[in-house]
XYZ file of N, CA and C in Angstrom:
507
model
N 127.144 61.644 21.576
C 128.105 62.721 21.641
C 127.942 63.457 22.957
N 129.048 63.745 23.632
C 129.026 64.429 24.911
C 128.952 65.929 24.688
N 128.055 66.580 25.373
C 127.884 68.016 25.211
C 128.262 68.720 26.498
N 129.055 69.769 26.394
C 129.417 70.575 27.562
C 128.430 71.721 27.663
N 127.827 71.876 28.829
C 126.901 72.978 29.058
C 127.720 74.187 29.496
N 127.970 75.102 28.566
C 128.830 76.247 28.859
C 128.189 77.261 29.784
N 126.897 77.132 30.039
C 126.273 78.048 30.984
C 126.641 77.660 32.411
N 126.769 76.362 32.671
C 127.084 75.918 34.025
C 128.540 75.523 34.205
N 129.239 75.202 33.126
C 130.638 74.818 33.240
C 131.519 75.942 32.727
N 132.365 76.502 33.586
C 133.244 77.568 33.122
C 134.362 77.036 32.231
N 134.870 77.882 31.360
C 136.018 77.561 30.515
C 137.274 77.782 31.351
N 138.304 76.976 31.134
C 139.536 77.099 31.899
C 140.660 77.621 31.027
N 141.432 78.521 31.547
C 142.631 78.999 30.883
C 143.765 78.893 31.884
N 144.934 78.518 31.448
C 146.041 78.309 32.362
C 147.022 79.475 32.300
N 147.437 79.923 33.441
C 148.489 80.922 33.560
C 149.508 80.388 34.549
N 150.764 80.671 34.346
C 151.795 80.157 35.232
C 152.291 81.269 36.145
N 152.351 80.983 37.428
C 152.874 81.929 38.409
C 153.808 81.152 39.327
N 155.071 81.119 38.995
C 156.039 80.389 39.810
C 155.752 78.912 39.803
N 155.576 78.321 40.995
C 155.342 76.887 41.079
C 153.879 76.539 41.322
N 153.021 77.556 41.442
C 151.598 77.244 41.597
C 150.904 77.504 40.270
N 149.687 77.119 40.204
C 148.952 77.288 38.956
C 147.723 78.146 39.198
N 147.559 79.151 38.375
C 146.355 79.967 38.416
C 145.535 79.624 37.187
N 144.326 79.217 37.414
C 143.412 78.974 36.311
C 142.377 80.069 36.341
N 142.153 80.691 35.212
C 141.099 81.699 35.159
C 139.796 80.999 34.837
N 138.826 81.211 35.703
C 137.504 80.655 35.486
C 136.646 81.774 34.917
N 136.156 81.590 33.700
C 135.361 82.602 33.028
C 133.889 82.250 33.183
N 133.155 83.122 33.850
C 131.734 82.902 34.091
C 130.944 83.501 32.931
N 130.265 82.661 32.157
C 129.513 83.139 31.006
C 128.280 83.949 31.399
N 127.786 83.761 32.617
C 126.620 84.526 33.062
C 126.991 85.984 33.347
N 128.136 86.180 34.002
C 128.549 87.546 34.342
C 129.477 88.150 33.298
N 130.107 87.279 32.493
C 131.052 87.770 31.496
C 132.384 88.184 32.069
N 132.660 87.769 33.303
C 133.901 88.189 33.966
C 134.765 86.985 34.343
N 136.075 87.101 34.129
C 136.979 86.034 34.573
C 137.355 86.236 36.038
N 137.608 85.144 36.699
C 138.092 85.183 38.073
C 139.351 84.347 38.152
N 140.418 84.919 38.709
C 141.651 84.155 38.900
C 141.473 83.281 40.135
N 141.702 81.990 39.984
C 141.543 81.042 41.074
C 142.797 80.202 41.184
N 143.344 80.107 42.385
C 144.522 79.268 42.611
C 144.057 77.831 42.814
N 144.627 76.927 42.047
C 144.346 75.506 42.197
C 145.576 74.858 42.810
N 145.386 74.099 43.869
C 146.481 73.415 44.531
C 146.771 72.095 43.825
N 148.035 71.731 43.840
C 148.419 70.461 43.231
C 148.195 69.319 44.213
N 147.548 68.263 43.752
C 147.339 67.087 44.584
C 148.489 66.095 44.405
N 149.350 66.333 43.413
C 150.503 65.472 43.194
C 151.675 66.332 42.725
N 152.818 65.706 42.569
C 154.016 66.443 42.165
C 153.907 66.942 40.733
N 154.570 68.030 40.453
C 154.569 68.601 39.110
C 153.464 69.621 38.958
N 153.704 70.624 38.179
C 152.688 71.650 38.005
C 152.022 71.514 36.641
N 150.878 72.138 36.501
C 150.141 72.089 35.263
C 150.861 72.931 34.221
N 151.271 72.343 33.116
C 151.945 73.115 32.073
C 151.039 74.214 31.525
N 151.629 75.234 30.929
C 150.835 76.381 30.493
C 149.992 76.139 29.246
N 150.217 75.072 28.528
C 149.477 74.842 27.287
C 148.409 73.772 27.465
N 147.175 74.204 27.671
C 146.055 73.280 27.726
C 145.471 73.208 26.328
N 145.457 72.004 25.754
C 144.985 71.795 24.385
C 143.523 71.373 24.324
N 143.028 70.743 25.382
C 141.659 70.232 25.352
C 141.106 70.120 26.759
N 139.787 70.236 26.877
C 139.120 70.009 28.162
C 137.905 69.128 27.917
N 137.511 68.405 28.963
C 136.385 67.488 28.837
C 135.715 67.353 30.196
N 134.402 67.446 30.238
C 133.646 67.271 31.470
C 133.544 65.793 31.793
N 134.115 65.383 32.917
C 134.022 63.994 33.346
C 132.813 63.805 34.255
N 132.543 64.789 35.104
C 131.366 64.792 35.973
C 131.023 66.248 36.268
N 130.047 66.475 37.135
C 129.614 67.843 37.414
C 130.743 68.767 37.846
N 131.649 68.282 38.675
C 132.715 69.129 39.205
C 134.113 68.701 38.780
N 134.209 67.745 37.859
C 135.516 67.241 37.454
C 135.715 67.426 35.960
N 136.845 68.014 35.617
C 137.197 68.273 34.230
C 138.551 67.650 33.948
N 138.678 67.006 32.781
C 139.984 66.539 32.327
C 140.605 67.645 31.488
N 141.859 67.958 31.765
C 142.609 68.933 30.971
C 143.718 68.199 30.241
N 143.642 68.181 28.925
C 144.697 67.590 28.119
C 145.714 68.666 27.810
N 146.973 68.372 28.057
C 147.997 69.391 27.846
C 149.206 68.797 27.155
N 150.245 69.560 27.084
C 151.450 69.185 26.367
C 152.076 67.894 26.893
N 152.065 67.708 28.198
C 152.772 66.576 28.804
C 151.869 65.579 29.506
N 150.594 65.554 29.181
C 149.741 64.567 29.814
C 148.317 65.033 30.006
N 147.670 64.410 30.987
C 146.287 64.727 31.321
C 146.219 64.982 32.817
N 145.572 66.083 33.182
C 145.321 66.386 34.589
C 143.825 66.341 34.833
N 143.460 65.869 36.019
C 142.076 65.872 36.446
C 141.917 67.077 37.368
N 140.955 67.935 37.062
C 140.741 69.153 37.835
C 139.419 69.037 38.581
N 139.486 69.167 39.904
C 138.285 69.183 40.734
C 137.921 70.649 40.931
N 136.860 71.106 40.267
C 136.479 72.515 40.312
C 135.943 72.943 41.668
N 135.375 72.007 42.420
C 134.830 72.336 43.731
C 135.936 72.439 44.786
N 136.819 71.449 44.821
C 137.911 71.448 45.808
C 139.082 72.315 45.380
N 139.094 72.723 44.097
C 140.160 73.543 43.528
C 141.527 72.863 43.626
N 141.555 71.597 43.199
C 142.800 70.841 43.141
C 142.903 70.186 41.771
N 144.126 69.916 41.362
C 144.334 69.146 40.147
C 145.370 68.092 40.419
N 145.257 66.983 39.711
C 146.216 65.893 39.875
C 146.399 65.180 38.557
N 147.512 64.529 38.436
C 147.833 63.756 37.237
C 146.902 62.551 37.150
N 146.457 62.244 35.948
C 145.618 61.075 35.720
C 146.464 59.811 35.877
N 145.887 58.791 36.481
C 146.589 57.528 36.715
C 146.660 56.733 35.409
N 147.851 56.219 35.101
C 148.053 55.375 33.927
C 148.135 53.929 34.404
N 147.115 53.132 34.101
C 147.052 51.734 34.547
C 147.735 50.765 33.582
N 148.289 51.277 32.480
C 148.890 50.423 31.459
C 150.395 50.305 31.705
N 150.888 49.104 32.020
C 152.327 48.931 32.260
C 153.145 49.319 31.023
N 154.210 50.050 31.229
C 155.157 50.466 30.190
C 154.571 51.382 29.118
N 153.378 51.874 29.316
C 152.792 52.802 28.337
C 153.332 54.203 28.597
N 153.540 54.982 27.547
C 154.009 56.350 27.738
C 152.894 57.237 28.293
N 153.276 58.374 28.789
C 152.283 59.368 29.184
C 151.766 60.031 27.910
N 150.492 60.387 27.867
C 149.984 61.082 26.689
C 150.718 62.408 26.492
N 150.967 62.779 25.254
C 151.613 64.052 24.928
C 150.749 64.805 23.936
N 150.659 66.104 24.102
C 149.828 66.957 23.244
C 148.444 66.324 23.063
N 147.646 66.404 24.096
C 146.314 65.806 24.092
C 145.375 66.767 23.364
N 145.050 66.425 22.112
C 144.283 67.306 21.253
C 142.777 67.230 21.440
N 142.270 66.060 21.845
C 140.820 65.868 21.878
C 140.447 64.753 22.846
N 139.322 64.938 23.526
C 138.662 63.868 24.265
C 137.357 63.581 23.537
N 136.975 62.313 23.454
C 135.703 61.965 22.816
C 135.226 60.620 23.345
N 133.954 60.342 23.127
C 133.369 59.038 23.473
C 132.911 58.349 22.192
N 133.061 57.019 22.176
C 132.551 56.265 21.033
C 131.065 55.985 21.256
N 130.462 55.206 20.373
C 129.024 54.945 20.439
C 128.599 54.159 21.676
N 129.526 53.437 22.284
C 129.190 52.695 23.505
C 129.423 53.528 24.760
N 129.952 54.746 24.601
C 130.218 55.612 25.744
C 131.640 55.533 26.262
N 132.489 54.744 25.607
C 133.882 54.610 26.020
C 134.633 55.915 25.742
N 135.404 56.375 26.714
C 136.144 57.630 26.616
C 137.540 57.414 26.038
N 137.961 58.288 25.131
C 139.282 58.236 24.499
C 139.906 59.623 24.467
N 141.218 59.648 24.272
C 141.955 60.890 24.063
C 142.874 60.720 22.859
N 142.822 61.683 21.930
C 143.741 61.661 20.786
C 144.972 62.476 21.158
N 146.141 61.936 20.808
C 147.390 62.558 21.245
C 148.463 62.465 20.161
N 149.545 63.164 20.400
C 150.684 63.102 19.503
C 151.311 61.701 19.509
N 151.145 60.977 20.605
C 151.747 59.645 20.706
C 150.703 58.534 20.805
N 149.594 58.720 20.084
C 148.631 57.632 19.988
C 147.255 57.968 20.509
N 146.488 56.914 20.670
C 145.132 56.985 21.163
C 145.112 56.334 22.537
N 144.546 57.020 23.515
C 144.480 56.497 24.870
C 143.023 56.281 25.254
N 142.730 55.112 25.839
C 141.391 54.817 26.337
C 141.378 55.083 27.834
N 140.323 55.724 28.311
C 140.194 56.041 29.730
C 138.898 55.466 30.272
N 138.895 55.126 31.551
C 137.655 54.673 32.174
C 136.892 55.893 32.708
N 135.746 55.654 33.336
C 134.925 56.767 33.816
C 135.493 57.467 35.039
N 136.567 56.920 35.614
C 137.278 57.600 36.695
C 138.381 58.486 36.135
N 138.587 58.439 34.804
C 139.645 59.227 34.184
C 140.994 58.537 34.189
N 141.031 57.247 34.488
C 142.286 56.500 34.493
C 142.552 55.930 33.098
N 143.806 55.927 32.683
C 144.182 55.379 31.382
C 144.167 53.855 31.469
N 143.399 53.216 30.561
C 143.271 51.757 30.588
C 143.863 51.075 29.358
N 144.187 51.842 28.311
C 144.793 51.257 27.106
C 145.504 52.347 26.315
N 146.548 51.919 25.596
C 147.288 52.814 24.703
C 147.398 52.151 23.334
N 146.944 52.854 22.304
C 146.990 52.366 20.931
C 147.987 53.214 20.148
N 148.867 52.566 19.378
C 149.820 53.300 18.540
C 150.268 52.406 17.383
N 150.860 53.023 16.381
C 151.383 52.265 15.239
C 152.591 51.426 15.651
N 153.281 51.831 16.690
C 154.483 51.130 17.155
C 154.186 49.989 18.115
N 152.939 49.845 18.550
C 152.597 48.830 19.531
C 152.780 47.437 18.934
N 153.529 46.600 19.626
C 153.803 45.238 19.152
C 152.568 44.340 19.257
N 151.676 44.628 20.184
C 150.461 43.850 20.376
C 149.431 44.304 19.342
N 149.013 43.413 18.463
C 148.106 43.777 17.373
C 146.747 44.280 17.867
N 146.346 43.881 19.077
C 145.082 44.369 19.633
C 145.125 45.863 19.927
N 146.324 46.420 20.039
C 146.486 47.828 20.390
C 147.234 48.605 19.309
N 147.224 48.059 18.108
C 147.925 48.685 16.983
C 146.923 49.464 16.131
N 147.279 50.699 15.789
C 146.475 51.528 14.893
C 147.356 51.934 13.716
N 146.763 52.378 12.605
C 147.547 52.661 11.394
C 148.555 53.801 11.533
N 148.295 54.763 12.400
C 149.167 55.938 12.498
C 149.154 56.428 13.932
N 150.263 56.942 14.422
C 150.357 57.305 15.829
C 149.939 58.741 16.131
N 150.333 59.701 15.322
C 150.042 61.103 15.630
C 148.624 61.430 15.166
N 147.716 61.536 16.135
C 146.304 61.755 15.847
C 145.879 63.144 16.301
N 145.259 63.884 15.398
C 144.817 65.238 15.711
C 143.336 65.293 16.088
N 142.545 64.416 15.467
C 141.108 64.427 15.730
C 140.531 63.083 15.294
N 139.475 62.653 15.983
C 138.780 61.427 15.606
C 137.284 61.706 15.522
N 136.684 61.257 14.444
C 135.236 61.293 14.277
C 134.748 59.846 14.339
N 133.698 59.600 15.116
C 133.129 58.258 15.241
C 131.803 58.230 14.492
N 131.695 57.313 13.497
C 130.449 57.223 12.722
C 129.462 56.273 13.403
N 128.307 56.059 12.790
C 127.246 55.221 13.366
C 127.669 53.776 13.565
N 128.588 53.296 12.738
C 129.082 51.929 12.857
C 130.220 51.786 13.847
N 130.493 52.827 14.627
C 131.580 52.889 15.606
C 132.955 52.798 14.939
N 133.035 53.188 13.675
C 134.328 53.301 13.004
C 134.961 54.632 13.387
N 136.249 54.590 13.674
C 136.982 55.802 14.019
C 137.620 56.341 12.748
N 137.319 57.568 12.388
C 137.945 58.248 11.266
C 138.989 59.165 11.878
N 140.261 58.795 11.724
C 141.358 59.447 12.429
C 142.109 60.411 11.518
N 142.104 61.693 11.887
C 142.859 62.711 11.160
C 144.285 62.730 11.707
N 145.261 62.649 10.808
C 146.664 62.588 11.210
C 147.356 63.920 10.926
N 148.628 63.974 11.213
C 149.387 65.221 11.039
C 150.017 65.341 9.654
N 149.502 64.697 8.669
C 150.057 64.824 7.324
C 150.015 63.538 6.529
N 149.445 62.497 7.126
C 149.357 61.223 6.431
C 147.912 60.867 6.094
N 147.057 61.878 6.051
C 145.688 61.647 5.632
C 144.749 61.245 6.744
N 143.649 60.594 6.331
C 142.617 60.134 7.257
C 142.554 58.604 7.174
N 142.534 57.990 8.336
C 142.456 56.528 8.408
C 141.148 56.118 9.046
N 140.579 55.005 8.574
C 139.411 54.409 9.207
C 139.895 53.223 10.021
N 139.385 53.109 11.251
C 139.780 52.027 12.135
C 138.596 51.701 13.039
N 138.399 50.420 13.299
C 137.332 49.996 14.215
C 137.954 49.310 15.418
N 137.669 49.782 16.614
C 138.305 49.247 17.827
C 137.759 47.914 18.334
N 137.033 47.137 17.506
C 136.445 45.860 17.925
C 137.383 45.026 18.736
């Protein structure tokens, strides 16, 4: 299980100011927020609803939001859209959770399925109930949370259709 050290990693909150993005960095040591302007490294601005954050490295955080995933470089103060390496796959929507399985593989649970990411934060697979390829088919598409047990089984909480067990073998 990945643990975020909240003493060294600030929490991010998004505020919208025109076409730029202000992220408030809250320092737990001082107890004070600081407004910091983050420049966009690509087109489009960071939407105001951040649903999840995940530490990818010391200075890089993934922000899951309403319309996708942004990679935030806390040192350079830039953010950019995560690269989707899967042809014809949709962009993640409403990214509720980032987690790693027992082998260390990174995933994101979303309104439109389960997305697998590599250690660079790039999307490498998309799993959904609508996927025609059985290797990427899961029982239900709208996933709110996933718990991974010792056997690497994914226990997937859905938006009203119960809990499903699935193994990504």
